[in-house]
mmCIF file of C-alpha atoms in Angstrom:
data_model
loop_
_atom_site.group_PDB
_atom_site.id
_atom_site.type_symbol
_atom_site.label_atom_id
_atom_site.label_comp_id
_atom_site.label_asym_id
_atom_site.label_seq_id
_atom_site.Cartn_x
_atom_site.Cartn_y
_atom_site.Cartn_z
ATOM 1 C CA UNK B 1 78.906 92.363 300.524
ATOM 2 C CA UNK B 2 81.460 91.837 303.233
ATOM 3 C CA UNK B 3 84.302 89.385 302.760
ATOM 4 C CA UNK B 4 86.997 88.004 305.053
ATOM 5 C CA UNK B 5 90.343 86.791 303.732
ATOM 6 C CA UNK B 6 92.913 84.664 305.496
ATOM 7 C CA UNK B 7 95.865 84.395 303.155
ATOM 8 C CA UNK B 8 97.852 81.837 305.163
ATOM 9 C CA UNK B 9 96.361 78.352 304.787
ATOM 10 C CA UNK B 10 98.976 76.910 307.156
ATOM 11 C CA UNK B 11 101.434 78.250 309.711
ATOM 12 C CA UNK B 12 103.945 76.629 312.023
ATOM 13 C CA UNK B 13 105.525 77.865 315.251
ATOM 14 C CA UNK B 14 107.940 76.484 317.795
ATOM 15 C CA UNK B 15 106.668 75.964 321.289
ATOM 16 C CA UNK B 16 107.189 79.100 323.449
ATOM 17 C CA UNK B 17 107.645 81.295 320.378
ATOM 18 C CA UNK B 18 105.300 83.959 318.998
ATOM 19 C CA UNK B 19 103.226 83.653 315.842
ATOM 20 C CA UNK B 20 100.972 86.082 313.999
ATOM 21 C CA UNK B 21 98.016 85.006 311.901
ATOM 22 C CA UNK B 22 96.773 87.420 309.249
ATOM 23 C CA UNK B 23 93.231 88.456 308.425
ATOM 24 C CA UNK B 24 91.918 91.164 306.131
ATOM 25 C CA UNK B 25 88.340 92.067 305.426
ATOM 26 C CA UNK B 26 86.350 94.193 303.077
ATOM 27 C CA UNK B 27 83.379 96.277 304.144
ATOM 28 C CA UNK B 28 81.791 99.631 303.520
ATOM 29 C CA UNK B 29 80.445 99.779 307.056
ATOM 30 C CA UNK B 30 82.050 101.864 309.766
ATOM 31 C CA UNK B 31 80.792 99.913 312.758
ATOM 32 C CA UNK B 32 81.258 96.190 313.104
ATOM 33 C CA UNK B 33 82.781 93.437 315.221
ATOM 34 C CA UNK B 34 85.670 91.126 314.493
ATOM 35 C CA UNK B 35 86.331 87.765 316.079
ATOM 36 C CA UNK B 36 88.919 85.027 316.121
ATOM 37 C CA UNK B 37 87.667 81.489 316.672
ATOM 38 C CA UNK B 38 89.793 78.413 317.305
ATOM 39 C CA UNK B 39 88.810 74.968 316.068
ATOM 40 C CA UNK B 40 90.978 72.157 317.517
ATOM 41 C CA UNK B 41 90.805 68.592 316.168
ATOM 42 C CA UNK B 42 87.857 67.976 318.470
ATOM 43 C CA UNK B 43 86.063 70.346 316.031
ATOM 44 C CA UNK B 44 84.628 72.607 318.713
ATOM 45 C CA UNK B 45 84.486 76.271 317.697
ATOM 46 C CA UNK B 46 85.945 78.265 320.569
ATOM 47 C CA UNK B 47 85.896 82.043 320.770
ATOM 48 C CA UNK B 48 89.434 83.337 321.276
ATOM 49 C CA UNK B 49 89.069 87.104 321.159
ATOM 50 C CA UNK B 50 86.812 89.873 319.833
ATOM 51 C CA UNK B 51 87.253 93.479 318.813
ATOM 52 C CA UNK B 52 84.774 96.313 318.413
ATOM 53 C CA UNK B 53 85.598 98.442 315.398
ATOM 54 C CA UNK B 54 84.887 101.684 317.215
ATOM 55 C CA UNK B 55 87.545 100.911 319.811
ATOM 56 C CA UNK B 56 91.066 101.893 318.865
ATOM 57 C CA UNK B 57 92.633 99.868 321.642
ATOM 58 C CA UNK B 58 93.639 96.370 320.581
ATOM 59 C CA UNK B 59 91.901 93.552 322.425
ATOM 60 C CA UNK B 60 93.983 91.221 324.591
ATOM 61 C CA UNK B 61 93.135 87.904 326.243
ATOM 62 C CA UNK B 62 96.082 86.455 328.137
ATOM 63 C CA UNK B 63 98.563 85.184 325.508
ATOM 64 C CA UNK B 64 96.304 86.250 322.647
ATOM 65 C CA UNK B 65 96.237 89.774 321.269
ATOM 66 C CA UNK B 66 95.157 91.440 318.067
ATOM 67 C CA UNK B 67 96.592 94.130 315.870
ATOM 68 C CA UNK B 68 93.539 95.951 314.548
ATOM 69 C CA UNK B 69 94.250 98.404 311.747
ATOM 70 C CA UNK B 70 90.876 99.837 310.750
ATOM 71 C CA UNK B 71 92.087 101.948 307.843
ATOM 72 C CA UNK B 72 93.918 98.990 306.369
ATOM 73 C CA UNK B 73 91.016 96.636 307.215
ATOM 74 C CA UNK B 74 93.428 94.284 308.875
ATOM 75 C CA UNK B 75 92.868 92.178 311.999
ATOM 76 C CA UNK B 76 95.803 89.926 312.830
ATOM 77 C CA UNK B 77 96.038 87.567 315.800
ATOM 78 C CA UNK B 78 99.237 87.275 317.801
ATOM 79 C CA UNK B 79 99.815 84.235 319.972
ATOM 80 C CA UNK B 80 102.640 84.648 322.449
ATOM 81 C CA UNK B 81 104.453 81.845 324.260
ATOM 82 C CA UNK B 82 102.833 79.268 321.978
ATOM 83 C CA UNK B 83 101.737 76.032 323.597
ATOM 84 C CA UNK B 84 101.052 72.623 322.109
ATOM 85 C CA UNK B 85 97.375 73.100 322.907
ATOM 86 C CA UNK B 86 97.266 76.101 320.581
ATOM 87 C CA UNK B 87 97.510 73.804 317.577
ATOM 88 C CA UNK B 88 94.225 74.219 315.745
ATOM 89 C CA UNK B 89 92.468 75.832 312.812
ATOM 90 C CA UNK B 90 91.931 79.540 313.424
ATOM 91 C CA UNK B 91 89.076 81.428 311.811
ATOM 92 C CA UNK B 92 88.693 85.164 311.526
ATOM 93 C CA UNK B 93 85.087 86.393 311.399
ATOM 94 C CA UNK B 94 83.219 89.635 310.758
ATOM 95 C CA UNK B 95 79.843 90.759 311.996
ATOM 96 C CA UNK B 96 77.994 93.913 311.167
ATOM 97 C CA UNK B 97 76.903 96.154 314.038
ATOM 98 C CA UNK B 98 74.105 97.719 312.040
ATOM 99 C CA UNK B 99 71.455 95.503 313.576
ATOM 100 C CA UNK B 100 70.187 94.498 310.149
ATOM 101 C CA UNK B 101 71.849 91.133 310.427
ATOM 102 C CA UNK B 102 73.463 89.048 313.100
ATOM 103 C CA UNK B 103 75.348 86.706 310.788
ATOM 104 C CA UNK B 104 79.051 85.949 311.047
ATOM 105 C CA UNK B 105 81.138 85.939 307.891
ATOM 106 C CA UNK B 106 84.112 83.629 308.215
ATOM 107 C CA UNK B 107 87.471 83.472 306.502
ATOM 108 C CA UNK B 108 88.754 80.175 305.145
ATOM 109 C CA UNK B 109 90.939 79.525 308.165
ATOM 110 C CA UNK B 110 94.625 79.095 309.020
ATOM 111 C CA UNK B 111 95.866 75.750 310.272
ATOM 112 C CA UNK B 112 98.431 76.338 313.014
ATOM 113 C CA UNK B 113 100.925 73.643 313.926
ATOM 114 C CA UNK B 114 102.977 73.963 317.121
ATOM 115 C CA UNK B 115 106.317 72.165 317.097
ATOM 116 C CA UNK B 116 107.720 70.889 320.404
ATOM 117 C CA UNK G 1 76.662 76.247 332.587
ATOM 118 C CA UNK G 2 75.633 73.962 329.754
ATOM 119 C CA UNK G 3 76.738 75.065 326.333
ATOM 120 C CA UNK G 4 74.934 74.624 323.041
ATOM 121 C CA UNK G 5 73.892 70.990 322.777
ATOM 122 C CA UNK G 6 73.648 69.272 319.424
ATOM 123 C CA UNK G 7 72.515 65.794 318.579
ATOM 124 C CA UNK G 8 73.425 63.439 317.145
ATOM 125 C CA UNK G 9 77.198 63.877 317.180
ATOM 126 C CA UNK G 10 77.568 61.632 314.157
ATOM 127 C CA UNK G 11 75.012 60.527 311.597
ATOM 128 C CA UNK G 12 75.545 58.111 308.756
ATOM 129 C CA UNK G 13 72.672 57.377 306.456
ATOM 130 C CA UNK G 14 71.892 56.434 302.889
ATOM 131 C CA UNK G 15 70.958 58.931 300.248
ATOM 132 C CA UNK G 16 67.276 59.593 299.965
ATOM 133 C CA UNK G 17 66.685 59.248 303.680
ATOM 134 C CA UNK G 18 65.396 62.049 305.865
ATOM 135 C CA UNK G 19 67.907 63.502 308.302
ATOM 136 C CA UNK G 20 67.017 65.586 311.354
ATOM 137 C CA UNK G 21 69.641 67.477 313.315
ATOM 138 C CA UNK G 22 68.771 68.909 316.699
ATOM 139 C CA UNK G 23 69.998 71.838 318.727
ATOM 140 C CA UNK G 24 69.381 73.178 322.213
ATOM 141 C CA UNK G 25 70.731 76.719 322.598
ATOM 142 C CA UNK G 26 72.160 78.172 325.774
ATOM 143 C CA UNK G 27 69.396 79.207 328.137
ATOM 144 C CA UNK G 28 68.644 82.909 327.835
ATOM 145 C CA UNK G 29 70.088 83.225 324.350
ATOM 146 C CA UNK G 30 67.631 84.610 321.828
ATOM 147 C CA UNK G 31 69.502 84.115 318.553
ATOM 148 C CA UNK G 32 70.195 80.726 317.018
ATOM 149 C CA UNK G 33 72.305 79.949 313.965
ATOM 150 C CA UNK G 34 72.831 76.893 311.768
ATOM 151 C CA UNK G 35 76.155 76.627 309.917
ATOM 152 C CA UNK G 36 77.577 74.046 307.543
ATOM 153 C CA UNK G 37 81.308 73.357 307.302
ATOM 154 C CA UNK G 38 82.921 71.645 304.329
ATOM 155 C CA UNK G 39 86.450 71.559 302.996
ATOM 156 C CA UNK G 40 85.378 73.163 299.747
ATOM 157 C CA UNK G 41 83.195 75.967 301.056
ATOM 158 C CA UNK G 42 84.390 76.495 304.613
ATOM 159 C CA UNK G 43 81.864 77.719 307.167
ATOM 160 C CA UNK G 44 78.587 78.896 305.710
ATOM 161 C CA UNK G 45 75.576 80.292 307.513
ATOM 162 C CA UNK G 46 72.465 78.407 306.503
ATOM 163 C CA UNK G 47 69.810 80.191 308.549
ATOM 164 C CA UNK G 48 69.405 82.129 311.733
ATOM 165 C CA UNK G 49 66.546 82.824 314.108
ATOM 166 C CA UNK G 50 65.897 85.749 316.384
ATOM 167 C CA UNK G 51 63.353 85.161 319.138
ATOM 168 C CA UNK G 52 62.298 81.937 317.381
ATOM 169 C CA UNK G 53 61.569 83.746 314.104
ATOM 170 C CA UNK G 54 63.660 82.979 310.993
ATOM 171 C CA UNK G 55 65.456 86.180 309.999
ATOM 172 C CA UNK G 56 67.811 85.175 307.199
ATOM 173 C CA UNK G 57 67.504 81.866 305.348
ATOM 174 C CA UNK G 58 69.362 82.965 302.248
ATOM 175 C CA UNK G 59 72.050 80.380 302.917
ATOM 176 C CA UNK G 60 69.710 77.408 302.824
ATOM 177 C CA UNK G 61 70.908 75.547 299.733
ATOM 178 C CA UNK G 62 67.590 74.351 298.387
ATOM 179 C CA UNK G 63 64.108 73.214 299.236
ATOM 180 C CA UNK G 64 65.384 69.932 300.589
ATOM 181 C CA UNK G 65 66.599 71.857 303.630
ATOM 182 C CA UNK G 66 64.231 73.200 306.265
ATOM 183 C CA UNK G 67 64.708 74.554 309.763
ATOM 184 C CA UNK G 68 62.318 75.166 312.607
ATOM 185 C CA UNK G 69 62.471 76.708 316.028
ATOM 186 C CA UNK G 70 59.214 75.877 317.811
ATOM 187 C CA UNK G 71 60.384 77.403 321.094
ATOM 188 C CA UNK G 72 63.316 79.193 322.650
ATOM 189 C CA UNK G 73 65.055 76.002 323.717
ATOM 190 C CA UNK G 74 64.928 73.819 320.628
ATOM 191 C CA UNK G 75 65.627 73.918 316.917
ATOM 192 C CA UNK G 76 65.822 71.358 314.144
ATOM 193 C CA UNK G 77 67.466 71.283 310.748
ATOM 194 C CA UNK G 78 65.947 68.747 308.400
ATOM 195 C CA UNK G 79 67.195 67.450 305.076
ATOM 196 C CA UNK G 80 64.736 65.497 302.949
ATOM 197 C CA UNK G 81 65.725 63.752 300.777
ATOM 198 C CA UNK G 82 69.407 63.684 301.672
ATOM 199 C CA UNK G 83 72.153 63.531 299.027
ATOM 200 C CA UNK G 84 75.876 62.668 299.260
ATOM 201 C CA UNK G 85 76.803 66.308 298.667
ATOM 202 C CA UNK G 86 75.071 67.182 301.940
ATOM 203 C CA UNK G 87 77.861 65.412 303.813
ATOM 204 C CA UNK G 88 79.445 68.000 306.117
ATOM 205 C CA UNK G 89 79.729 69.093 309.713
ATOM 206 C CA UNK G 90 76.681 71.052 310.803
ATOM 207 C CA UNK G 91 77.069 73.498 313.658
ATOM 208 C CA UNK G 92 74.463 75.186 315.746
ATOM 209 C CA UNK G 93 75.362 78.380 317.595
ATOM 210 C CA UNK G 94 73.505 80.763 319.870
ATOM 211 C CA UNK G 95 74.057 84.262 321.165
ATOM 212 C CA UNK G 96 72.617 86.370 323.931
ATOM 213 C CA UNK G 97 70.528 89.513 323.509
ATOM 214 C CA UNK G 98 72.504 92.677 322.981
ATOM 215 C CA UNK G 99 73.331 93.025 319.305
ATOM 216 C CA UNK G 100 74.811 96.413 319.934
ATOM 217 C CA UNK G 101 77.556 95.165 322.194
ATOM 218 C CA UNK G 102 78.800 92.447 319.925
ATOM 219 C CA UNK G 103 77.531 89.384 321.704
ATOM 220 C CA UNK G 104 79.633 86.461 320.469
ATOM 221 C CA UNK G 105 78.147 83.289 319.116
ATOM 222 C CA UNK G 106 78.704 80.147 321.146
ATOM 223 C CA UNK G 107 78.956 76.980 319.106
ATOM 224 C CA UNK G 108 77.890 73.435 319.766
ATOM 225 C CA UNK G 109 80.175 70.488 319.074
ATOM 226 C CA UNK G 110 78.663 69.947 315.642
ATOM 227 C CA UNK G 111 77.053 66.984 313.915
ATOM 228 C CA UNK G 112 79.193 65.143 311.400
ATOM 229 C CA UNK G 113 76.790 63.996 308.691
ATOM 230 C CA UNK G 114 77.766 61.381 306.133
ATOM 231 C CA UNK G 115 75.378 60.521 303.315
ATOM 232 C CA UNK G 116 76.326 57.337 301.504
#
């Protein structure tokens, strides 16, 4: 069974600085998708960024980028120029591409605080 | 475009009562997911539907939980009888066709359920 691990329960960053959130996963599959979701205090789950495992190029969305290391099964999220609105819980998630299932497997989350 | 719509946003009821949570997926999406979020267990998939058919209900905790999707634009999650340990935030999510290209799941705002 696949698992997703986020080893940092909490992180803190100064406004305008850069922070990296860690995520590792375990799978025997070769093709899959990885996602980062943001959950602010409003409790919405907002998609931040996604990565296809077969693509070597790291995904980027404005100030958000990932460092995808397939061999190491690592998928970290980098937030550049942190803003107060980035404060939230961040979840890493895995989804198989096999077509047998469409379910997301989530990590336990990292609570990010942004200090002014 | 309207996102995933869940109702009610909050529900407080006494144990033993029947609880019905409702979800309207994004128009055109053919997969619908019900998740439960608690501090202890994080985000767990309860059940998901593809084209209105339940595909994986292995996460449904017990017979007190049931889910239906009578048509492409509506789903319900019912708990009968409810117990205090069912208190959680319940999310509904939907995704568009196109499993092979990693369609992301779009989440509703969740229903915060409190069973007294």
